[in-house]
């Protein structure tokens, strides 16, 4: 079974703090993704990585950065947390798709509250 | 840019009955994939069913089936014999052939009434 794990299920931080969300996958997937999930907005892509040290901005990268030093680990960083970053954060991974299925496998999510 | 629209924020159904969740998408591509994902309360999102656009036959997985209308750009999910464990958020997603990213809809929260 593919396993994608996230470092915390729930996190409470203060405005201005630097926040790290960690994601690890054990299926040797090349691609890893960070999404933000908000009611009525669905999943919005923050950043995407297709290889170690490679990254690509998604639809809402402002206020976020990412790090991928090892293939299995993808970190999302909130440099200075703000209350509008209170949300559910989902990590996902997938194989590189050249022809066929783009199925992604998801972690359990981290519910972040910024006070 | 491709968009995916789920126009039903919430749906409810009686246990053992059938429910259909709607999804439409916008694309100019001819080769792509469509997905329905399920996110149970406080649990991990999992894939329910997948459809390749080049296949005319609608995908089926046990009690879950889709109605894929390529010309209308519609991809609905039918759940037959609804069970309490089907209660979840359901997300429709679109992925292009050769692309790595998926585009997700807004989600539909499905409630099963006993």
mmCIF file of C-alpha atoms in Angstrom:
data_model
loop_
_atom_site.group_PDB
_atom_site.id
_atom_site.type_symbol
_atom_site.label_atom_id
_atom_site.label_comp_id
_atom_site.label_asym_id
_atom_site.label_seq_id
_atom_site.Cartn_x
_atom_site.Cartn_y
_atom_site.Cartn_z
ATOM 1 C CA UNK A 1 0.000 0.000 0.000
ATOM 2 C CA UNK A 2 1.126 3.499 -0.793
ATOM 3 C CA UNK A 3 1.692 5.449 2.344
ATOM 4 C CA UNK A 4 1.818 9.209 2.557
ATOM 5 C CA UNK A 5 2.268 10.594 6.034
ATOM 6 C CA UNK A 6 2.173 14.122 7.369
ATOM 7 C CA UNK A 7 3.984 15.224 10.487
ATOM 8 C CA UNK A 8 0.981 16.604 12.368
ATOM 9 C CA UNK A 9 -2.796 16.179 12.185
ATOM 10 C CA UNK A 10 -3.445 19.396 14.070
ATOM 11 C CA UNK A 11 -1.233 22.440 14.529
ATOM 12 C CA UNK A 12 -1.833 25.771 16.258
ATOM 13 C CA UNK A 13 0.584 28.614 15.591
ATOM 14 C CA UNK A 14 0.755 32.329 16.241
ATOM 15 C CA UNK A 15 0.794 35.073 13.622
ATOM 16 C CA UNK A 16 4.319 35.726 12.410
ATOM 17 C CA UNK A 17 5.705 32.319 13.350
ATOM 18 C CA UNK A 18 7.630 30.233 10.842
ATOM 19 C CA UNK A 19 5.768 26.984 10.258
ATOM 20 C CA UNK A 20 7.030 23.746 8.774
ATOM 21 C CA UNK A 21 4.693 21.057 7.470
ATOM 22 C CA UNK A 22 6.377 17.791 6.602
ATOM 23 C CA UNK A 23 5.268 15.070 4.224
ATOM 24 C CA UNK A 24 6.861 11.684 3.609
ATOM 25 C CA UNK A 25 5.939 9.035 1.041
ATOM 26 C CA UNK A 26 7.248 5.496 0.841
ATOM 27 C CA UNK A 27 6.451 4.573 -2.757
ATOM 28 C CA UNK A 28 9.447 6.119 -4.493
ATOM 29 C CA UNK A 29 7.171 8.607 -6.260
ATOM 30 C CA UNK A 30 8.850 11.333 -8.255
ATOM 31 C CA UNK A 31 6.039 13.852 -7.877
ATOM 32 C CA UNK A 32 4.916 15.442 -4.663
ATOM 33 C CA UNK A 33 2.267 18.101 -4.138
ATOM 34 C CA UNK A 34 1.027 20.473 -1.479
ATOM 35 C CA UNK A 35 -2.627 21.519 -1.564
ATOM 36 C CA UNK A 36 -4.738 23.744 0.554
ATOM 37 C CA UNK A 37 -8.352 22.687 1.184
ATOM 38 C CA UNK A 38 -10.964 25.286 2.090
ATOM 39 C CA UNK A 39 -14.771 24.898 2.190
ATOM 40 C CA UNK A 40 -16.354 25.783 -1.125
ATOM 41 C CA UNK A 41 -12.994 26.125 -2.831
ATOM 42 C CA UNK A 42 -11.946 22.493 -3.083
ATOM 43 C CA UNK A 43 -8.255 21.669 -3.328
ATOM 44 C CA UNK A 44 -5.930 24.359 -4.591
ATOM 45 C CA UNK A 45 -2.361 23.571 -5.539
ATOM 46 C CA UNK A 46 0.269 25.515 -3.635
ATOM 47 C CA UNK A 47 3.483 23.922 -4.932
ATOM 48 C CA UNK A 48 4.523 20.869 -6.862
ATOM 49 C CA UNK A 49 7.868 19.056 -7.018
ATOM 50 C CA UNK A 50 8.796 16.618 -9.778
ATOM 51 C CA UNK A 51 12.256 15.732 -8.514
ATOM 52 C CA UNK A 52 14.661 16.376 -5.683
ATOM 53 C CA UNK A 53 15.421 20.095 -5.419
ATOM 54 C CA UNK A 54 12.963 20.827 -8.241
ATOM 55 C CA UNK A 55 9.777 22.748 -7.639
ATOM 56 C CA UNK A 56 7.055 24.517 -9.521
ATOM 57 C CA UNK A 57 4.562 27.071 -8.301
ATOM 58 C CA UNK A 58 0.948 26.089 -8.202
ATOM 59 C CA UNK A 59 -2.094 28.304 -8.217
ATOM 60 C CA UNK A 60 -1.608 29.949 -4.805
ATOM 61 C CA UNK A 61 2.104 30.041 -3.895
ATOM 62 C CA UNK A 62 2.103 33.447 -2.216
ATOM 63 C CA UNK A 63 3.195 33.260 1.400
ATOM 64 C CA UNK A 64 4.564 29.726 1.034
ATOM 65 C CA UNK A 65 7.818 28.067 0.078
ATOM 66 C CA UNK A 66 8.836 24.421 -0.222
ATOM 67 C CA UNK A 67 11.865 22.226 0.187
ATOM 68 C CA UNK A 68 12.662 18.833 -1.273
ATOM 69 C CA UNK A 69 16.097 17.632 -0.252
ATOM 70 C CA UNK A 70 15.256 13.926 -0.432
ATOM 71 C CA UNK A 71 12.977 12.113 -2.835
ATOM 72 C CA UNK A 72 10.638 10.840 -0.147
ATOM 73 C CA UNK A 73 10.216 14.109 1.757
ATOM 74 C CA UNK A 74 8.508 17.348 0.774
ATOM 75 C CA UNK A 75 8.196 20.240 3.186
ATOM 76 C CA UNK A 76 5.864 23.209 3.071
ATOM 77 C CA UNK A 77 7.086 26.347 4.814
ATOM 78 C CA UNK A 78 5.045 29.308 5.934
ATOM 79 C CA UNK A 79 7.712 31.967 6.368
ATOM 80 C CA UNK A 80 5.525 34.219 8.514
ATOM 81 C CA UNK A 81 2.178 32.660 9.296
ATOM 82 C CA UNK A 82 -0.926 34.781 8.930
ATOM 83 C CA UNK A 83 -4.512 34.165 9.994
ATOM 84 C CA UNK A 84 -5.617 33.757 6.366
ATOM 85 C CA UNK A 85 -3.394 30.695 6.165
ATOM 86 C CA UNK A 86 -5.627 28.859 8.617
ATOM 87 C CA UNK A 87 -6.687 25.860 6.573
ATOM 88 C CA UNK A 88 -6.391 22.134 5.946
ATOM 89 C CA UNK A 89 -3.155 21.254 4.149
ATOM 90 C CA UNK A 90 -2.958 18.066 2.109
ATOM 91 C CA UNK A 91 0.153 16.441 0.740
ATOM 92 C CA UNK A 92 0.011 14.044 -2.213
ATOM 93 C CA UNK A 93 2.426 12.042 -4.335
ATOM 94 C CA UNK A 94 2.410 10.259 -7.685
ATOM 95 C CA UNK A 95 4.655 8.635 -10.250
ATOM 96 C CA UNK A 96 5.849 10.700 -13.163
ATOM 97 C CA UNK A 97 3.176 10.296 -15.797
ATOM 98 C CA UNK A 98 4.277 10.162 -19.416
ATOM 99 C CA UNK A 99 1.303 8.363 -20.834
ATOM 100 C CA UNK A 100 -1.558 7.301 -18.691
ATOM 101 C CA UNK A 101 -2.856 7.626 -15.235
ATOM 102 C CA UNK A 102 -2.178 10.706 -13.126
ATOM 103 C CA UNK A 103 -3.512 9.179 -9.919
ATOM 104 C CA UNK A 104 -2.319 10.926 -6.791
ATOM 105 C CA UNK A 105 -2.089 9.424 -3.322
ATOM 106 C CA UNK A 106 -2.894 11.613 -0.366
ATOM 107 C CA UNK A 107 -1.750 12.048 3.193
ATOM 108 C CA UNK A 108 -4.196 12.454 6.094
ATOM 109 C CA UNK A 109 -3.919 16.247 6.134
ATOM 110 C CA UNK A 110 -2.757 18.827 8.647
ATOM 111 C CA UNK A 111 -5.322 21.210 10.038
ATOM 112 C CA UNK A 112 -3.435 24.418 10.754
ATOM 113 C CA UNK A 113 -4.869 27.194 12.870
ATOM 114 C CA UNK A 114 -3.051 30.522 12.985
ATOM 115 C CA UNK A 115 -4.058 32.742 15.892
ATOM 116 C CA UNK B 1 -6.927 26.963 -17.921
ATOM 117 C CA UNK B 2 -8.895 23.849 -17.228
ATOM 118 C CA UNK B 3 -11.640 24.135 -14.655
ATOM 119 C CA UNK B 4 -13.732 21.582 -12.819
ATOM 120 C CA UNK B 5 -17.129 22.481 -11.404
ATOM 121 C CA UNK B 6 -19.175 20.587 -8.844
ATOM 122 C CA UNK B 7 -22.430 22.480 -8.572
ATOM 123 C CA UNK B 8 -23.841 20.563 -5.594
ATOM 124 C CA UNK B 9 -22.122 21.616 -2.357
ATOM 125 C CA UNK B 10 -24.214 19.113 -0.371
ATOM 126 C CA UNK B 11 -26.297 16.070 -1.138
ATOM 127 C CA UNK B 12 -28.152 13.602 1.025
ATOM 128 C CA UNK B 13 -29.643 10.208 0.352
ATOM 129 C CA UNK B 14 -31.444 7.501 2.271
ATOM 130 C CA UNK B 15 -29.459 4.407 3.053
ATOM 131 C CA UNK B 16 -29.824 1.750 0.325
ATOM 132 C CA UNK B 17 -30.941 4.272 -2.278
ATOM 133 C CA UNK B 18 -29.069 5.623 -5.280
ATOM 134 C CA UNK B 19 -27.493 9.055 -5.550
ATOM 135 C CA UNK B 20 -25.757 10.872 -8.384
ATOM 136 C CA UNK B 21 -23.096 13.530 -7.907
ATOM 137 C CA UNK B 22 -22.472 15.951 -10.762
ATOM 138 C CA UNK B 23 -19.242 17.228 -12.233
ATOM 139 C CA UNK B 24 -18.526 19.291 -15.321
ATOM 140 C CA UNK B 25 -15.182 20.354 -16.663
ATOM 141 C CA UNK B 26 -13.786 22.640 -19.274
ATOM 142 C CA UNK B 27 -10.949 21.639 -21.580
ATOM 143 C CA UNK B 28 -9.865 21.864 -25.177
ATOM 144 C CA UNK B 29 -7.832 18.671 -24.919
ATOM 145 C CA UNK B 30 -8.956 15.332 -26.296
ATOM 146 C CA UNK B 31 -6.794 13.046 -24.157
ATOM 147 C CA UNK B 32 -7.280 13.284 -20.421
ATOM 148 C CA UNK B 33 -8.325 11.424 -17.298
ATOM 149 C CA UNK B 34 -11.106 12.044 -14.842
ATOM 150 C CA UNK B 35 -11.232 10.942 -11.229
ATOM 151 C CA UNK B 36 -13.591 10.807 -8.305
ATOM 152 C CA UNK B 37 -11.925 10.960 -4.903
ATOM 153 C CA UNK B 38 -13.590 10.310 -1.554
ATOM 154 C CA UNK B 39 -12.571 12.029 1.684
ATOM 155 C CA UNK B 40 -14.311 10.443 4.708
ATOM 156 C CA UNK B 41 -14.581 12.549 7.864
ATOM 157 C CA UNK B 42 -11.148 12.845 9.499
ATOM 158 C CA UNK B 43 -9.719 10.260 7.146
ATOM 159 C CA UNK B 44 -7.422 10.116 4.156
ATOM 160 C CA UNK B 45 -8.612 10.964 0.647
ATOM 161 C CA UNK B 46 -8.817 7.884 -1.550
ATOM 162 C CA UNK B 47 -9.495 7.243 -5.200
ATOM 163 C CA UNK B 48 -12.974 5.898 -5.915
ATOM 164 C CA UNK B 49 -12.990 5.583 -9.680
ATOM 165 C CA UNK B 50 -11.090 6.680 -12.769
ATOM 166 C CA UNK B 51 -12.130 7.239 -16.389
ATOM 167 C CA UNK B 52 -9.914 7.558 -19.442
ATOM 168 C CA UNK B 53 -11.347 9.999 -21.953
ATOM 169 C CA UNK B 54 -10.490 7.787 -24.910
ATOM 170 C CA UNK B 55 -12.676 4.995 -23.532
ATOM 171 C CA UNK B 56 -16.332 5.188 -24.458
ATOM 172 C CA UNK B 57 -17.340 2.638 -21.867
ATOM 173 C CA UNK B 58 -18.237 4.090 -18.486
ATOM 174 C CA UNK B 59 -16.042 2.945 -15.600
ATOM 175 C CA UNK B 60 -17.569 0.859 -12.822
ATOM 176 C CA UNK B 61 -16.210 -0.189 -9.429
ATOM 177 C CA UNK B 62 -18.690 -2.279 -7.466
ATOM 178 C CA UNK B 63 -21.469 0.095 -6.353
ATOM 179 C CA UNK B 64 -19.788 3.099 -7.951
ATOM 180 C CA UNK B 65 -20.200 3.960 -11.606
ATOM 181 C CA UNK B 66 -19.776 7.017 -13.759
ATOM 182 C CA UNK B 67 -21.723 8.590 -16.568
ATOM 183 C CA UNK B 68 -19.074 10.096 -18.824
ATOM 184 C CA UNK B 69 -20.422 12.390 -21.520
ATOM 185 C CA UNK B 70 -17.374 13.640 -23.420
ATOM 186 C CA UNK B 71 -19.155 16.013 -25.754
ATOM 187 C CA UNK B 72 -21.037 17.593 -22.874
ATOM 188 C CA UNK B 73 -17.883 17.567 -20.681
ATOM 189 C CA UNK B 74 -19.818 15.930 -17.915
ATOM 190 C CA UNK B 75 -18.629 13.256 -15.483
ATOM 191 C CA UNK B 76 -21.163 12.239 -12.863
ATOM 192 C CA UNK B 77 -20.736 9.641 -10.126
ATOM 193 C CA UNK B 78 -23.552 7.245 -9.298
ATOM 194 C CA UNK B 79 -23.533 5.441 -5.970
ATOM 195 C CA UNK B 80 -25.963 2.539 -5.802
ATOM 196 C CA UNK B 81 -27.262 0.938 -2.628
ATOM 197 C CA UNK B 82 -25.824 3.765 -0.510
ATOM 198 C CA UNK B 83 -24.218 2.739 2.747
ATOM 199 C CA UNK B 84 -23.447 4.720 5.883
ATOM 200 C CA UNK B 85 -19.751 4.380 5.074
ATOM 201 C CA UNK B 86 -20.271 6.313 1.845
ATOM 202 C CA UNK B 87 -20.729 9.534 3.819
ATOM 203 C CA UNK B 88 -17.841 11.769 2.807
ATOM 204 C CA UNK B 89 -16.677 14.716 0.741
ATOM 205 C CA UNK B 90 -16.397 13.732 -2.888
ATOM 206 C CA UNK B 91 -14.058 15.539 -5.239
ATOM 207 C CA UNK B 92 -14.034 15.364 -8.997
ATOM 208 C CA UNK B 93 -10.612 15.852 -10.620
ATOM 209 C CA UNK B 94 -9.221 16.296 -14.123
ATOM 210 C CA UNK B 95 -5.745 15.409 -15.382
ATOM 211 C CA UNK B 96 -4.295 15.843 -18.848
ATOM 212 C CA UNK B 97 -2.448 13.158 -20.745
ATOM 213 C CA UNK B 98 1.248 13.650 -20.028
ATOM 214 C CA UNK B 99 0.663 16.265 -17.341
ATOM 215 C CA UNK B 100 1.573 15.743 -13.715
ATOM 216 C CA UNK B 101 -0.999 17.941 -12.028
ATOM 217 C CA UNK B 102 -4.682 17.466 -11.317
ATOM 218 C CA UNK B 103 -7.385 20.115 -11.195
ATOM 219 C CA UNK B 104 -10.001 19.550 -8.524
ATOM 220 C CA UNK B 105 -13.593 20.632 -8.173
ATOM 221 C CA UNK B 106 -15.071 22.333 -5.133
ATOM 222 C CA UNK B 107 -16.327 19.120 -3.584
ATOM 223 C CA UNK B 108 -19.738 17.704 -2.676
ATOM 224 C CA UNK B 109 -20.524 16.673 0.872
ATOM 225 C CA UNK B 110 -22.642 13.523 0.843
ATOM 226 C CA UNK B 111 -24.761 12.598 3.847
ATOM 227 C CA UNK B 112 -26.347 9.173 4.193
ATOM 228 C CA UNK B 113 -29.569 9.100 6.219
ATOM 229 C CA UNK B 114 -30.253 5.836 8.057
#
